[in-house]
Short mmCIF file of C-alpha atoms in Angstrom, two decimals:
data_model
loop_
_atom_site.label_atom_id
_atom_site.label_comp_id
_atom_site.label_asym_id
_atom_site.label_seq_id
_atom_site.Cartn_x
_atom_site.Cartn_y
_atom_site.Cartn_z
CA UNK L 377 0.00 0.00 0.00
CA UNK L 378 1.39 3.40 -0.95
CA UNK L 379 1.82 6.31 1.43
CA UNK L 380 -1.23 8.12 0.03
CA UNK L 381 -3.35 4.96 0.29
CA UNK L 382 -2.30 4.44 3.90
CA UNK L 383 -3.27 8.01 4.81
CA UNK L 384 -6.67 7.60 3.17
CA UNK L 385 -7.21 4.30 5.01
CA UNK L 386 -6.40 5.93 8.37
CA UNK L 387 -8.81 8.80 7.68
CA UNK L 388 -11.63 6.38 6.87
CA UNK L 389 -10.89 4.31 9.99
CA UNK L 390 -10.99 7.40 12.23
CA UNK L 391 -14.29 8.58 10.71
CA UNK L 392 -15.90 5.16 11.14
CA UNK L 393 -14.68 4.88 14.72
CA UNK L 394 -16.03 8.35 15.55
CA UNK L 395 -19.40 7.55 13.92
CA UNK L 396 -19.72 4.29 15.86
CA UNK L 397 -19.27 6.13 19.16
CA UNK L 398 -22.06 8.62 18.46
CA UNK L 399 -25.44 7.85 20.12
CA UNK L 400 -28.13 7.03 17.59
CA UNK L 401 -31.11 9.34 17.07
CA UNK L 402 -33.42 6.64 18.44
CA UNK L 403 -31.35 6.30 21.62
CA UNK L 404 -31.59 10.03 22.25
CA UNK L 405 -35.16 10.70 21.10
CA UNK L 406 -36.94 7.50 22.18
CA UNK L 407 -36.60 6.71 25.91
CA UNK L 408 -37.19 3.07 26.78
CA UNK L 409 -39.61 3.94 29.60
CA UNK L 410 -41.20 6.82 31.43
CA UNK L 411 -41.26 7.69 35.10
CA UNK L 412 -43.93 9.07 37.42
CA UNK L 413 -42.76 9.80 40.94
CA UNK L 414 -43.71 11.99 43.86
CA UNK L 415 -45.06 11.90 47.40
CA UNK L 416 -48.41 11.18 49.04
CA UNK L 417 -49.40 13.19 52.10
CA UNK L 418 -52.34 13.59 54.41
CA UNK L 419 -54.21 16.89 54.35
CA UNK L 420 -51.89 18.18 57.10
CA UNK L 421 -48.93 17.35 54.82
CA UNK L 422 -47.65 14.40 56.89
CA UNK L 423 -46.23 11.69 54.61
CA UNK L 424 -48.36 8.59 54.06
CA UNK L 425 -46.64 5.22 54.36
CA UNK L 426 -48.21 2.25 52.60
CA UNK L 427 -50.55 4.12 50.25
CA UNK L 428 -50.97 2.63 46.78
CA UNK L 429 -50.63 5.05 43.86
CA UNK L 430 -52.14 4.26 40.46
CA UNK L 431 -51.27 5.74 37.07
CA UNK L 432 -54.51 5.11 35.17
CA UNK L 433 -54.25 5.58 31.37
CA UNK L 434 -57.01 7.91 30.13
CA UNK L 435 -58.84 7.66 26.84
CA UNK L 436 -57.62 4.17 25.97
CA UNK L 437 -58.31 0.63 27.06
CA UNK L 438 -55.90 -1.40 29.15
CA UNK L 439 -55.36 -5.12 28.67
CA UNK L 440 -52.85 -5.30 31.50
CA UNK L 441 -52.49 -4.41 35.15
CA UNK L 442 -52.73 -0.69 35.89
CA UNK L 443 -49.23 0.68 36.69
CA UNK L 444 -48.97 1.27 40.42
CA UNK L 445 -46.57 1.48 43.38
CA UNK L 446 -46.70 1.69 47.17
CA UNK L 447 -45.27 4.59 49.15
CA UNK L 448 -42.30 4.21 51.49
CA UNK L 449 -41.89 5.67 54.97
CA UNK L 450 -41.34 9.15 53.54
CA UNK L 451 -44.47 8.90 51.37
CA UNK L 452 -42.38 8.62 48.20
CA UNK L 453 -43.35 6.44 45.23
CA UNK L 454 -41.94 5.61 41.78
CA UNK L 455 -43.97 4.18 38.88
CA UNK L 456 -42.24 3.00 35.70
CA UNK L 457 -44.28 3.40 32.51
CA UNK L 458 -43.50 1.48 29.27
CA UNK L 459 -42.87 3.79 26.32
CA UNK L 460 -45.68 2.14 24.37
CA UNK L 461 -48.13 3.42 27.02
CA UNK L 462 -47.11 7.09 26.82
CA UNK L 463 -50.07 9.47 26.88
CA UNK L 464 -52.34 11.00 29.50
CA UNK L 465 -52.68 9.45 32.96
CA UNK L 466 -54.82 10.00 36.04
CA UNK L 467 -52.55 9.70 39.08
CA UNK L 468 -54.31 9.03 42.38
CA UNK L 469 -53.89 7.07 45.59
CA UNK L 470 -55.78 4.85 48.00
CA UNK L 471 -55.25 3.60 51.56
CA UNK L 472 -58.31 1.52 52.25
CA UNK L 473 -57.19 0.33 55.70
CA UNK L 474 -57.61 3.98 56.77
CA UNK L 475 -60.84 4.40 54.72
CA UNK L 476 -59.31 6.35 51.83
CA UNK L 477 -60.85 4.89 48.63
CA UNK L 478 -59.18 4.48 45.25
CA UNK L 479 -59.48 7.99 43.84
CA UNK L 480 -58.28 6.88 40.41
CA UNK L 481 -61.80 5.45 39.97
CA UNK L 482 -64.26 7.94 38.47
CA UNK L 483 -66.94 6.70 40.87
CA UNK L 484 -65.01 7.86 43.94
CA UNK L 485 -63.29 10.97 42.60
CA UNK L 486 -65.99 12.17 40.19
CA UNK L 487 -63.11 13.07 37.87
CA UNK L 488 -61.27 15.22 40.41
CA UNK L 489 -57.81 13.66 40.16
CA UNK L 490 -54.32 14.76 39.17
CA UNK L 491 -53.53 14.27 35.46
CA UNK L 492 -50.14 14.19 33.73
CA UNK L 493 -48.97 13.48 30.19
CA UNK L 494 -45.85 11.54 29.23
CA UNK L 495 -44.29 11.86 25.77
CA UNK L 496 -40.97 10.92 24.18
CA UNK L 497 -39.85 14.51 24.73
CA UNK L 498 -41.22 14.62 28.30
CA UNK L 499 -40.91 11.08 29.71
CA UNK L 500 -40.91 11.94 33.44
CA UNK L 501 -43.25 13.79 35.79
CA UNK L 502 -43.32 14.47 39.55
CA UNK L 503 -46.60 14.92 41.43
CA UNK L 504 -47.76 15.58 44.98
CA UNK L 505 -50.93 13.73 46.00
CA UNK L 506 -52.95 14.56 49.10
CA UNK L 507 -55.25 11.86 50.45
CA UNK L 508 -58.82 12.79 51.18
CA UNK L 509 -61.56 12.94 51.83
CA UNK L 510 -62.17 9.62 53.57
CA UNK L 511 -65.01 7.52 52.25
CA UNK L 512 -68.10 6.51 54.15
CA UNK L 513 -67.93 2.91 55.41
CA UNK L 514 -70.60 0.24 55.09
CA UNK L 515 -69.79 -2.94 56.99
CA UNK L 516 -71.48 -6.07 58.26
CA UNK L 517 -72.37 -9.58 57.09
CA UNK L 518 -74.28 -11.17 54.20
CA UNK L 519 -76.16 -14.45 54.78
CA UNK L 520 -79.00 -16.58 53.45
CA UNK L 521 -82.12 -15.41 55.31
CA UNK L 522 -83.30 -19.03 55.83
CA UNK L 523 -80.14 -21.05 56.44
CA UNK L 524 -77.81 -18.28 57.65
CA UNK L 525 -75.22 -19.62 55.20
CA UNK L 526 -72.60 -16.96 54.32
CA UNK L 527 -72.91 -15.47 50.83
CA UNK L 528 -70.68 -13.48 48.44
CA UNK L 529 -73.11 -11.57 46.21
CA UNK L 530 -72.80 -8.80 43.64
CA UNK L 531 -72.83 -5.15 44.69
CA UNK L 532 -73.77 -2.13 42.63
CA UNK L 533 -73.06 1.42 43.80
CA UNK L 534 -74.54 4.26 41.78
CA UNK L 535 -74.42 8.02 42.33
CA UNK L 536 -78.06 9.09 42.71
CA UNK L 537 -77.48 12.35 40.82
CA UNK L 538 -75.34 10.68 38.10
CA UNK L 539 -76.88 7.30 37.17
CA UNK L 540 -74.11 6.57 34.67
CA UNK L 541 -71.40 6.99 37.31
CA UNK L 542 -71.41 3.61 39.03
CA UNK L 543 -69.28 0.77 40.33
CA UNK L 544 -70.27 -2.91 40.31
CA UNK L 545 -68.72 -6.34 40.63
CA UNK L 546 -69.57 -9.91 41.52
CA UNK L 547 -68.10 -11.44 44.66
CA UNK L 548 -66.86 -8.03 45.80
CA UNK L 549 -69.05 -8.26 48.91
CA UNK L 550 -67.67 -10.98 51.16
CA UNK L 551 -69.74 -12.76 53.85
CA UNK L 552 -68.12 -10.32 56.29
CA UNK L 553 -67.68 -7.13 54.33
CA UNK L 554 -66.35 -3.58 54.49
CA UNK L 555 -67.17 -1.28 51.57
CA UNK L 556 -66.23 2.34 50.95
CA UNK L 557 -68.60 4.80 49.32
CA UNK L 558 -67.99 8.45 48.34
CA UNK L 559 -68.63 10.61 51.40
CA UNK L 560 -71.25 13.38 51.57
CA UNK L 561 -72.85 11.93 48.42
CA UNK L 562 -76.17 10.15 47.85
CA UNK L 563 -75.30 6.59 46.78
CA UNK L 564 -77.81 3.95 45.69
CA UNK L 565 -76.83 0.45 46.87
CA UNK L 566 -78.07 -2.81 45.31
CA UNK L 567 -77.07 -6.34 46.35
CA UNK L 568 -77.95 -9.24 44.07
CA UNK L 569 -77.20 -12.93 43.59
CA UNK L 570 -78.68 -15.68 41.43
CA UNK L 571 -81.42 -17.49 43.35
CA UNK L 572 -82.12 -14.59 45.73
CA UNK L 573 -84.36 -11.54 45.75
CA UNK L 574 -82.47 -8.31 45.05
CA UNK L 575 -81.71 -6.28 48.19
CA UNK L 576 -81.79 -2.48 48.19
CA UNK L 577 -80.43 -0.07 50.78
CA UNK L 578 -81.46 0.52 53.58
CA UNK L 579 -82.94 -3.02 53.70
CA UNK L 580 -85.79 -3.84 51.32
CA UNK L 581 -86.59 -6.08 48.34
CA UNK L 582 -88.99 -3.47 46.96
CA UNK L 583 -87.15 -1.18 44.52
CA UNK L 584 -89.72 1.58 45.16
CA UNK L 585 -88.67 1.70 48.81
CA UNK L 586 -84.95 2.02 48.09
CA UNK L 587 -83.21 5.08 49.55
CA UNK L 588 -79.72 6.43 48.99
CA UNK L 589 -76.99 5.98 51.55
CA UNK L 590 -75.23 9.17 52.61
CA UNK L 591 -72.32 9.07 55.03
CA UNK L 592 -69.85 11.67 56.30
CA UNK L 593 -66.10 11.13 55.75
CA UNK L 594 -65.04 8.18 57.89
CA UNK L 595 -68.58 7.58 59.17
CA UNK L 596 -69.37 3.88 59.65
CA UNK L 597 -72.75 2.20 59.27
CA UNK L 598 -73.24 -1.48 60.15
CA UNK L 599 -75.79 -3.43 58.08
CA UNK L 600 -76.30 -7.18 58.32
CA UNK L 601 -77.80 -8.19 54.97
CA UNK L 602 -80.14 -11.19 54.82
CA UNK L 603 -80.93 -12.29 51.28
CA UNK L 604 -84.28 -14.03 50.73
CA UNK L 605 -84.09 -17.16 48.54
CA UNK L 606 -86.03 -17.14 45.25
CA UNK L 607 -85.01 -19.83 42.78
CA UNK L 608 -86.50 -17.95 39.82
CA UNK L 609 -84.34 -14.84 40.20
CA UNK L 610 -81.42 -14.38 37.81
CA UNK L 611 -79.35 -11.42 38.95
CA UNK L 612 -77.36 -10.83 35.74
CA UNK L 613 -74.49 -9.96 38.04
CA UNK L 614 -71.44 -8.49 36.22
CA UNK L 615 -68.13 -10.27 36.56
CA UNK L 616 -65.86 -7.22 36.56
CA UNK L 617 -65.65 -3.77 38.12
CA UNK L 618 -67.06 -1.05 35.86
CA UNK L 619 -66.66 2.74 35.62
CA UNK L 620 -62.98 3.10 36.45
#
């Protein structure tokens, strides 16, 4: 190889080496995942340990578990979001052992939750979430009115002023149950199960006599529900929670 050829070869080698060390456009412009972090506090700004924070995708269906994380002793949380899920999210928390319901659900929050948007150019966001208000608490037992056998029926909660804003599921009510409802709000309650007459709050099988439940934040009301057998009744109970 001549002197000129060797020089040209060295120049090409240097250029190729320099090009190989440059980050690709995709590596710079397309992050592999997004990040939502922040803290959860009580209304007095004390950190909340053990709250669960959800990042609920808005305006699109989800065929997988909703991204979520629990808070540590300082109230801090971190949620990792796959890049393919980028978009708008409702970020809200729950701590049901202290009667704070899942405010990422439209039924509880009535749409009053923190929203953020992740994009390739803005893949991270920090939020501060304050728990509250507490939900009202319905608790008690559910049994067969004749045999006293424990039952796990379907429950339907519906805002009296917004019939299309509801929450329902089968087997959600356990034989010994505790259920949270939005506080200071009129909520219609229906309990149903195949082979039993439908039960309406405050304790009737006559739909015309049903009344809404209304509880203050943290207020507890004990109701022992006795379902009357009726072999001809088909409840049509849903198998999944609605109105998230």
